[in-house]
mmCIF file of C-alpha atoms and ligand atoms in Angstrom:
data_model
loop_
_atom_site.group_PDB
_atom_site.id
_atom_site.type_symbol
_atom_site.label_atom_id
_atom_site.label_comp_id
_atom_site.label_asym_id
_atom_site.label_seq_id
_atom_site.Cartn_x
_atom_site.Cartn_y
_atom_site.Cartn_z
ATOM 1 C CA MET A 12 -5.764 -18.663 34.130
ATOM 2 C CA ARG A 13 -3.597 -20.389 31.881
ATOM 3 C CA PHE A 14 -1.613 -17.942 30.754
ATOM 4 C CA SER A 15 -0.772 -15.699 33.911
ATOM 5 C CA GLU A 16 2.794 -14.025 32.855
ATOM 6 C CA LYS A 17 2.762 -15.510 29.561
ATOM 7 C CA ARG A 18 4.282 -13.236 26.711
ATOM 8 C CA VAL A 19 2.778 -13.152 23.248
ATOM 9 C CA LEU A 20 2.519 -12.317 19.938
ATOM 10 C CA VAL A 21 0.223 -12.709 18.272
ATOM 11 C CA THR A 22 0.213 -11.090 14.273
ATOM 12 C CA GLY A 23 -3.868 -9.851 12.316
ATOM 13 C CA ALA A 24 -4.543 -9.380 15.725
ATOM 14 C CA ALA A 25 -7.051 -6.833 14.285
ATOM 15 C CA GLY A 26 -8.810 -9.785 12.850
ATOM 16 C CA GLY A 27 -11.398 -12.227 13.081
ATOM 17 C CA ILE A 28 -9.606 -14.631 14.131
ATOM 18 C CA GLY A 29 -6.956 -12.687 15.734
ATOM 19 C CA GLN A 30 -9.183 -10.135 18.176
ATOM 20 C CA VAL A 31 -11.228 -12.725 19.269
ATOM 21 C CA ILE A 32 -7.506 -15.010 20.109
ATOM 22 C CA THR A 33 -5.415 -11.542 21.265
ATOM 23 C CA LYS A 34 -8.992 -11.079 23.095
ATOM 24 C CA MET A 35 -9.582 -14.299 25.174
ATOM 25 C CA LEU A 36 -5.436 -14.793 25.702
ATOM 26 C CA ARG A 37 -5.320 -11.655 27.807
ATOM 27 C CA ALA A 38 -8.847 -12.809 30.059
ATOM 28 C CA GLU A 39 -6.710 -16.125 30.592
ATOM 29 C CA GLY A 40 -3.733 -13.633 32.039
ATOM 30 C CA ALA A 41 -1.053 -13.319 28.853
ATOM 31 C CA ARG A 42 -0.102 -9.627 27.790
ATOM 32 C CA VAL A 43 -0.060 -9.707 24.112
ATOM 33 C CA ALA A 44 1.645 -7.863 21.843
ATOM 34 C CA ALA A 45 -0.725 -7.130 18.416
ATOM 35 C CA ALA A 46 1.047 -6.580 15.396
ATOM 36 C CA ASP A 47 -1.679 -6.207 12.670
ATOM 37 C CA ARG A 48 -1.215 -3.560 9.573
ATOM 38 C CA ASN A 49 -3.984 -1.417 11.961
ATOM 39 C CA CYS A 50 -3.960 -2.433 15.364
ATOM 40 C CA ASP A 51 -6.997 1.044 16.343
ATOM 41 C CA GLY A 52 -9.208 -0.667 18.784
ATOM 42 C CA VAL A 53 -7.187 -3.528 19.894
ATOM 43 C CA ALA A 54 -6.749 -3.815 23.592
ATOM 44 C CA ALA A 55 -3.513 -4.923 23.935
ATOM 45 C CA ASP A 56 -0.453 -4.166 26.573
ATOM 46 C CA ALA A 57 1.973 -3.527 22.813
ATOM 47 C CA VAL A 58 1.249 -3.012 19.808
ATOM 48 C CA PHE A 59 3.110 -2.648 16.692
ATOM 49 C CA ALA A 60 1.634 -1.597 13.465
ATOM 50 C CA GLY A 61 2.956 -2.339 10.430
ATOM 51 C CA ASN A 62 3.150 -5.188 7.346
ATOM 52 C CA LEU A 63 3.880 -8.339 7.373
ATOM 53 C CA LEU A 64 5.188 -8.200 3.371
ATOM 54 C CA GLU A 65 8.421 -6.115 4.933
ATOM 55 C CA ALA A 66 11.482 -7.962 5.870
ATOM 56 C CA SER A 67 12.580 -6.089 8.531
ATOM 57 C CA TYR A 68 9.477 -5.566 10.009
ATOM 58 C CA ALA A 69 8.909 -9.821 10.107
ATOM 59 C CA ASP A 70 12.575 -9.795 11.626
ATOM 60 C CA ARG A 71 12.206 -7.395 14.026
ATOM 61 C CA LEU A 72 8.863 -8.422 15.793
ATOM 62 C CA PRO A 73 9.645 -11.035 18.368
ATOM 63 C CA VAL A 74 12.585 -8.708 19.268
ATOM 64 C CA VAL A 75 10.661 -6.255 20.422
ATOM 65 C CA THR A 76 7.801 -7.978 21.774
ATOM 66 C CA ALA A 77 10.167 -9.018 24.298
ATOM 67 C CA GLU A 78 11.835 -6.118 24.832
ATOM 68 C CA ALA A 79 8.565 -4.815 25.051
ATOM 69 C CA LEU A 80 6.820 -7.358 27.307
ATOM 70 C CA GLY A 81 9.935 -8.664 28.460
ATOM 71 C CA GLY A 82 10.650 -11.551 27.037
ATOM 72 C CA LEU A 83 8.648 -14.447 24.813
ATOM 73 C CA ASP A 84 6.668 -17.162 25.466
ATOM 74 C CA ILE A 85 4.350 -17.593 22.779
ATOM 75 C CA ILE A 86 3.761 -17.081 19.125
ATOM 76 C CA ILE A 87 0.521 -16.913 17.243
ATOM 77 C CA ASN A 88 1.501 -16.673 13.589
ATOM 78 C CA ASN A 89 -2.494 -16.083 12.568
ATOM 79 C CA ALA A 90 -2.006 -13.372 9.478
ATOM 80 C CA GLY A 91 -3.261 -14.636 6.353
ATOM 81 C CA VAL A 92 -4.034 -13.263 3.668
ATOM 82 C CA ILE A 93 -6.877 -15.283 0.648
ATOM 83 C CA SER A 94 -6.007 -15.195 -3.291
ATOM 84 C CA ARG A 95 -8.745 -17.002 -5.193
ATOM 85 C CA GLY A 96 -8.881 -18.751 -8.734
ATOM 86 C CA PRO A 97 -6.936 -20.945 -11.201
ATOM 87 C CA VAL A 98 -2.787 -20.410 -11.233
ATOM 88 C CA THR A 99 -4.229 -19.299 -14.785
ATOM 89 C CA GLU A 100 -5.992 -15.996 -12.807
ATOM 90 C CA THR A 101 -3.264 -15.564 -10.597
ATOM 91 C CA SER A 102 -1.156 -11.850 -11.025
ATOM 92 C CA ASP A 103 2.867 -11.824 -10.171
ATOM 93 C CA ALA A 104 1.042 -9.216 -7.420
ATOM 94 C CA ASP A 105 -1.101 -11.740 -5.847
ATOM 95 C CA TRP A 106 1.850 -14.749 -5.776
ATOM 96 C CA THR A 107 4.162 -11.696 -3.801
ATOM 97 C CA LEU A 108 1.212 -10.796 -1.503
ATOM 98 C CA SER A 109 0.393 -14.706 -0.966
ATOM 99 C CA VAL A 110 3.254 -15.890 -0.003
ATOM 100 C CA GLY A 111 4.737 -12.789 1.172
ATOM 101 C CA VAL A 112 2.092 -12.894 4.405
ATOM 102 C CA ASN A 113 1.125 -16.391 4.347
ATOM 103 C CA VAL A 114 5.049 -18.318 4.171
ATOM 104 C CA GLU A 115 7.614 -15.280 4.077
ATOM 105 C CA ALA A 116 6.515 -13.461 7.361
ATOM 106 C CA PRO A 117 5.953 -16.655 9.728
ATOM 107 C CA PHE A 118 9.141 -18.410 8.282
ATOM 108 C CA ARG A 119 10.835 -14.819 9.402
ATOM 109 C CA ILE A 120 9.441 -14.894 12.951
ATOM 110 C CA CYS A 121 9.891 -17.911 13.811
ATOM 111 C CA ARG A 122 13.673 -17.862 13.190
ATOM 112 C CA ALA A 123 13.420 -14.655 14.514
ATOM 113 C CA GLY A 124 12.045 -16.095 17.403
ATOM 114 C CA ILE A 125 12.677 -19.244 18.567
ATOM 115 C CA PRO A 126 16.503 -18.177 19.594
ATOM 116 C CA ILE A 127 14.124 -16.315 22.270
ATOM 117 C CA MET A 128 12.005 -18.820 23.313
ATOM 118 C CA ALA A 129 15.221 -21.765 23.037
ATOM 119 C CA ALA A 130 17.769 -18.698 25.838
ATOM 120 C CA SER A 131 14.123 -18.681 28.153
ATOM 121 C CA GLY A 132 14.316 -22.207 28.456
ATOM 122 C CA GLY A 133 11.522 -23.404 25.394
ATOM 123 C CA GLY A 134 8.304 -21.749 25.069
ATOM 124 C CA ALA A 135 4.579 -23.023 22.193
ATOM 125 C CA ILE A 136 4.045 -21.144 18.565
ATOM 126 C CA VAL A 137 0.771 -21.673 16.643
ATOM 127 C CA ASN A 138 0.498 -21.688 13.238
ATOM 128 C CA LEU A 139 -2.759 -20.961 11.326
ATOM 129 C CA ALA A 140 -2.816 -23.421 8.381
ATOM 130 C CA SER A 141 -6.066 -24.804 6.607
ATOM 131 C CA CYS A 142 -7.608 -27.691 6.454
ATOM 132 C CA TRP A 143 -7.562 -26.804 2.289
ATOM 133 C CA GLY A 144 -3.094 -26.898 3.181
ATOM 134 C CA VAL A 145 -4.200 -30.667 3.561
ATOM 135 C CA ASN A 146 -5.628 -31.645 1.466
ATOM 136 C CA PRO A 147 -6.264 -28.597 -1.247
ATOM 137 C CA GLY A 148 -10.047 -27.066 -2.512
ATOM 138 C CA PRO A 149 -10.803 -26.413 -5.704
ATOM 139 C CA ASN A 150 -10.202 -23.025 -7.075
ATOM 140 C CA HIS A 151 -7.783 -21.313 -4.744
ATOM 141 C CA ALA A 152 -4.638 -22.671 -5.513
ATOM 142 C CA LEU A 153 -2.385 -20.465 -4.080
ATOM 143 C CA TYR A 154 -3.842 -20.168 -1.350
ATOM 144 C CA CYS A 155 -3.524 -24.040 -1.187
ATOM 145 C CA MET A 156 -0.161 -24.043 -1.795
ATOM 146 C CA THR A 157 0.946 -21.434 0.952
ATOM 147 C CA LYS A 158 -0.650 -23.011 3.684
ATOM 148 C CA ALA A 159 0.279 -26.363 2.629
ATOM 149 C CA ALA A 160 3.765 -24.698 3.441
ATOM 150 C CA ILE A 161 2.837 -23.024 6.441
ATOM 151 C CA ALA A 162 1.454 -26.845 7.364
ATOM 152 C CA SER A 163 4.560 -28.647 6.160
ATOM 153 C CA LEU A 164 7.143 -25.979 7.779
ATOM 154 C CA THR A 165 5.406 -26.881 10.959
ATOM 155 C CA ARG A 166 5.478 -29.719 11.013
ATOM 156 C CA CYS A 167 9.384 -29.577 10.503
ATOM 157 C CA MET A 168 9.696 -26.883 12.997
ATOM 158 C CA GLY A 169 8.224 -29.433 15.298
ATOM 159 C CA HIS A 170 9.979 -31.455 14.993
ATOM 160 C CA ASP A 171 13.186 -29.764 14.781
ATOM 161 C CA HIS A 172 12.389 -27.698 18.057
ATOM 162 C CA ALA A 173 10.995 -30.032 20.337
ATOM 163 C CA HIS A 174 15.089 -31.101 21.679
ATOM 164 C CA GLN A 175 14.975 -27.104 23.596
ATOM 165 C CA GLY A 176 11.250 -27.007 24.790
ATOM 166 C CA ILE A 177 9.606 -25.522 21.623
ATOM 167 C CA ARG A 178 6.691 -26.748 20.943
ATOM 168 C CA ILE A 179 5.289 -25.248 17.423
ATOM 169 C CA ASN A 180 2.426 -26.771 15.486
ATOM 170 C CA ALA A 181 -1.078 -25.515 13.300
ATOM 171 C CA VAL A 182 -4.932 -24.999 13.349
ATOM 172 C CA CYS A 183 -6.088 -26.314 10.911
ATOM 173 C CA PRO A 184 -9.755 -24.534 10.172
ATOM 174 C CA ASN A 185 -12.179 -25.301 7.640
ATOM 175 C CA GLU A 186 -15.228 -22.298 6.483
ATOM 176 C CA VAL A 187 -14.928 -19.592 9.368
ATOM 177 C CA ASP A 188 -17.070 -16.489 9.636
ATOM 178 C CA THR A 189 -15.087 -13.255 9.270
ATOM 179 C CA PRO A 190 -13.994 -10.588 6.747
ATOM 180 C CA MET A 191 -12.389 -13.641 4.886
ATOM 181 C CA LEU A 192 -14.877 -15.421 4.084
ATOM 182 C CA ARG A 193 -17.676 -12.527 4.062
ATOM 183 C CA SER A 194 -14.984 -10.033 1.934
ATOM 184 C CA GLY A 195 -15.842 -13.505 -0.797
ATOM 185 C CA PHE A 196 -18.741 -13.737 -0.929
ATOM 186 C CA GLU A 197 -19.011 -9.780 -1.394
ATOM 187 C CA GLN A 198 -16.554 -9.410 -4.974
ATOM 188 C CA ARG A 199 -18.743 -12.730 -5.716
ATOM 189 C CA GLY A 200 -22.328 -10.236 -5.465
ATOM 190 C CA PHE A 201 -23.087 -12.789 -2.453
ATOM 191 C CA ASP A 202 -25.132 -11.573 0.473
ATOM 192 C CA PRO A 203 -22.222 -12.316 3.007
ATOM 193 C CA GLN A 204 -25.407 -13.506 5.490
ATOM 194 C CA SER A 205 -27.052 -15.883 3.799
ATOM 195 C CA ALA A 206 -24.315 -17.107 2.279
ATOM 196 C CA ILE A 207 -22.702 -18.060 5.062
ATOM 197 C CA GLU A 208 -25.996 -19.227 6.453
ATOM 198 C CA GLU A 209 -26.485 -21.395 3.513
ATOM 199 C CA LEU A 210 -22.883 -23.004 3.339
ATOM 200 C CA GLY A 211 -23.811 -23.562 7.747
ATOM 201 C CA LYS A 212 -25.819 -26.531 6.061
ATOM 202 C CA THR A 213 -22.830 -27.895 4.282
ATOM 203 C CA VAL A 214 -21.339 -28.400 7.618
ATOM 204 C CA PRO A 215 -22.125 -31.771 9.044
ATOM 205 C CA LEU A 216 -22.173 -29.507 12.195
ATOM 206 C CA GLY A 217 -25.299 -27.268 10.849
ATOM 207 C CA ARG A 218 -23.402 -24.156 11.006
ATOM 208 C CA VAL A 219 -19.592 -22.025 9.314
ATOM 209 C CA ALA A 220 -17.623 -21.338 12.674
ATOM 210 C CA ALA A 221 -17.280 -18.576 14.946
ATOM 211 C CA PRO A 222 -14.550 -16.933 15.093
ATOM 212 C CA ALA A 223 -13.835 -18.547 18.916
ATOM 213 C CA ASP A 224 -14.987 -22.297 17.522
ATOM 214 C CA ILE A 225 -11.459 -21.815 16.012
ATOM 215 C CA ALA A 226 -9.870 -19.016 18.478
ATOM 216 C CA GLU A 227 -10.529 -21.875 21.812
ATOM 217 C CA VAL A 228 -8.215 -24.008 19.845
ATOM 218 C CA VAL A 229 -5.053 -22.668 19.761
ATOM 219 C CA LEU A 230 -5.491 -21.241 22.766
ATOM 220 C CA PHE A 231 -5.574 -24.953 23.676
ATOM 221 C CA LEU A 232 -1.467 -25.707 21.590
ATOM 222 C CA ALA A 233 -0.423 -22.999 22.975
ATOM 223 C CA SER A 234 -1.036 -24.273 26.697
ATOM 224 C CA ASP A 235 0.445 -26.332 29.373
ATOM 225 C CA ALA A 236 -2.861 -28.984 28.361
ATOM 226 C CA ALA A 237 -0.732 -30.141 24.996
ATOM 227 C CA ARG A 238 2.593 -30.188 26.424
ATOM 228 C CA TYR A 239 3.406 -33.477 24.200
ATOM 229 C CA MET A 240 2.122 -31.674 20.770
ATOM 230 C CA CYS A 241 4.968 -31.084 18.364
ATOM 231 C CA GLY A 242 4.581 -30.094 14.370
ATOM 232 C CA SER A 243 0.949 -31.311 15.214
ATOM 233 C CA LEU A 244 -2.092 -30.345 12.324
ATOM 234 C CA VAL A 245 -5.230 -29.689 14.070
ATOM 235 C CA GLU A 246 -8.285 -30.219 12.079
ATOM 236 C CA VAL A 247 -11.011 -27.641 12.963
ATOM 237 C CA ASN A 248 -13.634 -28.342 10.681
ATOM 238 C CA GLY A 249 -17.081 -28.830 12.267
ATOM 239 C CA GLY A 250 -16.962 -32.674 10.073
ATOM 240 C CA LYS A 251 -16.698 -31.173 6.982
ATOM 241 C CA SER A 252 -12.876 -32.303 5.781
ATOM 242 C CA VAL A 253 -11.706 -32.176 3.051
ATOM 243 C CA SER A 254 -10.785 -35.158 0.613
HETATM 244 P P1 NAD B 26 -9.173 -11.968 8.741
HETATM 245 O O1 NAD B 26 -9.312 -11.129 6.873
HETATM 246 O O2 NAD B 26 -10.749 -11.778 9.262
HETATM 247 O O3 NAD B 26 -7.875 -11.140 9.810
HETATM 248 C C1 NAD B 26 -6.445 -11.392 8.858
HETATM 249 C C2 NAD B 26 -5.498 -10.441 9.340
HETATM 250 O O4 NAD B 26 -4.794 -10.815 8.857
HETATM 251 C C3 NAD B 26 -5.892 -8.568 8.470
HETATM 252 O O5 NAD B 26 -6.185 -8.475 10.003
HETATM 253 C C4 NAD B 26 -5.191 -8.151 7.961
HETATM 254 O O6 NAD B 26 -4.304 -7.042 8.787
HETATM 255 C C5 NAD B 26 -3.892 -8.887 8.500
HETATM 256 N N1 NAD B 26 -2.821 -8.956 7.521
HETATM 257 C C6 NAD B 26 -3.319 -9.438 6.202
HETATM 258 N N2 NAD B 26 -2.264 -8.977 4.896
HETATM 259 C C7 NAD B 26 -1.084 -8.459 6.573
HETATM 260 C C8 NAD B 26 0.233 -7.880 6.776
HETATM 261 N N3 NAD B 26 0.798 -7.286 5.042
HETATM 262 N N4 NAD B 26 0.470 -7.249 7.604
HETATM 263 C C9 NAD B 26 0.099 -7.599 8.396
HETATM 264 N N5 NAD B 26 -1.345 -8.205 8.553
HETATM 265 C C10 NAD B 26 -1.588 -7.918 7.742
HETATM 266 O O7 NAD B 26 -9.357 -13.649 8.063
HETATM 267 P P2 NAD B 26 -9.373 -14.961 9.662
HETATM 268 O O8 NAD B 26 -9.652 -15.500 8.787
HETATM 269 O O9 NAD B 26 -9.792 -14.499 10.723
HETATM 270 O O10 NAD B 26 -8.245 -15.278 9.102
HETATM 271 C C11 NAD B 26 -7.228 -15.162 9.674
HETATM 272 C C12 NAD B 26 -5.913 -17.044 9.734
HETATM 273 O O11 NAD B 26 -6.994 -18.034 10.266
HETATM 274 C C13 NAD B 26 -5.651 -16.860 8.421
HETATM 275 O O12 NAD B 26 -3.873 -17.099 8.198
HETATM 276 C C14 NAD B 26 -6.106 -16.986 7.489
HETATM 277 O O13 NAD B 26 -6.095 -17.873 6.354
HETATM 278 C C15 NAD B 26 -6.805 -18.845 8.594
HETATM 279 N N6 NAD B 26 -7.705 -19.768 8.414
HETATM 280 C C16 NAD B 26 -9.481 -19.385 7.596
HETATM 281 C C17 NAD B 26 -9.846 -19.518 7.568
HETATM 282 C C18 NAD B 26 -12.050 -18.701 6.976
HETATM 283 O O14 NAD B 26 -12.676 -19.022 6.744
HETATM 284 N N7 NAD B 26 -11.211 -17.660 7.816
HETATM 285 C C19 NAD B 26 -10.546 -20.666 7.448
HETATM 286 C C20 NAD B 26 -9.012 -21.127 6.973
HETATM 287 C C21 NAD B 26 -7.552 -20.443 7.416
#
């Protein structure tokens, strides 16, 4: 029960990785506030459905979580969107969506959450970046840029807020078997299951990550076992690095 009595905000809690993070945290004693556009079917201790593109919603999430759960110890900025293609195929709407969800929302949530955590002696924040935020992959220019931005923000916040007892780190996965990955195959006309099996052959460990493979590392960074880690970007890639 590593998270007994801990009060946690998880964004993207209805998504592939977010659902598993939420379930694992609660199984280890945490009380979790789930945030997503639609939280139907998500078992949590508080639910705040909304759109992270709305500034007031993102700004308020840490506050309403602390009010609902009696404090705030951990934030998992997990929500994310992917846009595909080079910049010449990137629309204004893609820009607004990707920068808004992947960068601006976690910025707003951290800005509001850090003072709450500092006032009660500290806490931990884990951001979901991507290995493509460390080294960019092809044909996903905007996605890679936003993930590099959240990775950089994580490193900055990691050293800026360590003195307040707040540890801020990021997990950087390679491909994970979630709706985000499957929808990309569907849009390109592939059968998602066989495409994921083929993709698994390109991973030295022999398979694409399952959501739990990533959630385990998120929980580690949020736990006291990672008590000396601040501003780290942890790649979780099955041996498949992007260079
Ligand atoms: P997912 O699409 O299954 O889940 C993402 C969740 O974010 C969804 O439930 C969605 O509703 C929520 N979300 C998106 N836009 C929102 C908005 N405007 N307001 C509120 N909620 C919103 O994706 P996932 O694979 O579970 O991704 C989780 C995180 O992991 C993301 O940050 C993603 O970029 C990152 N990641 C995923 C992969 C992968 O291959 N799946 C690889 C590297 C990093």
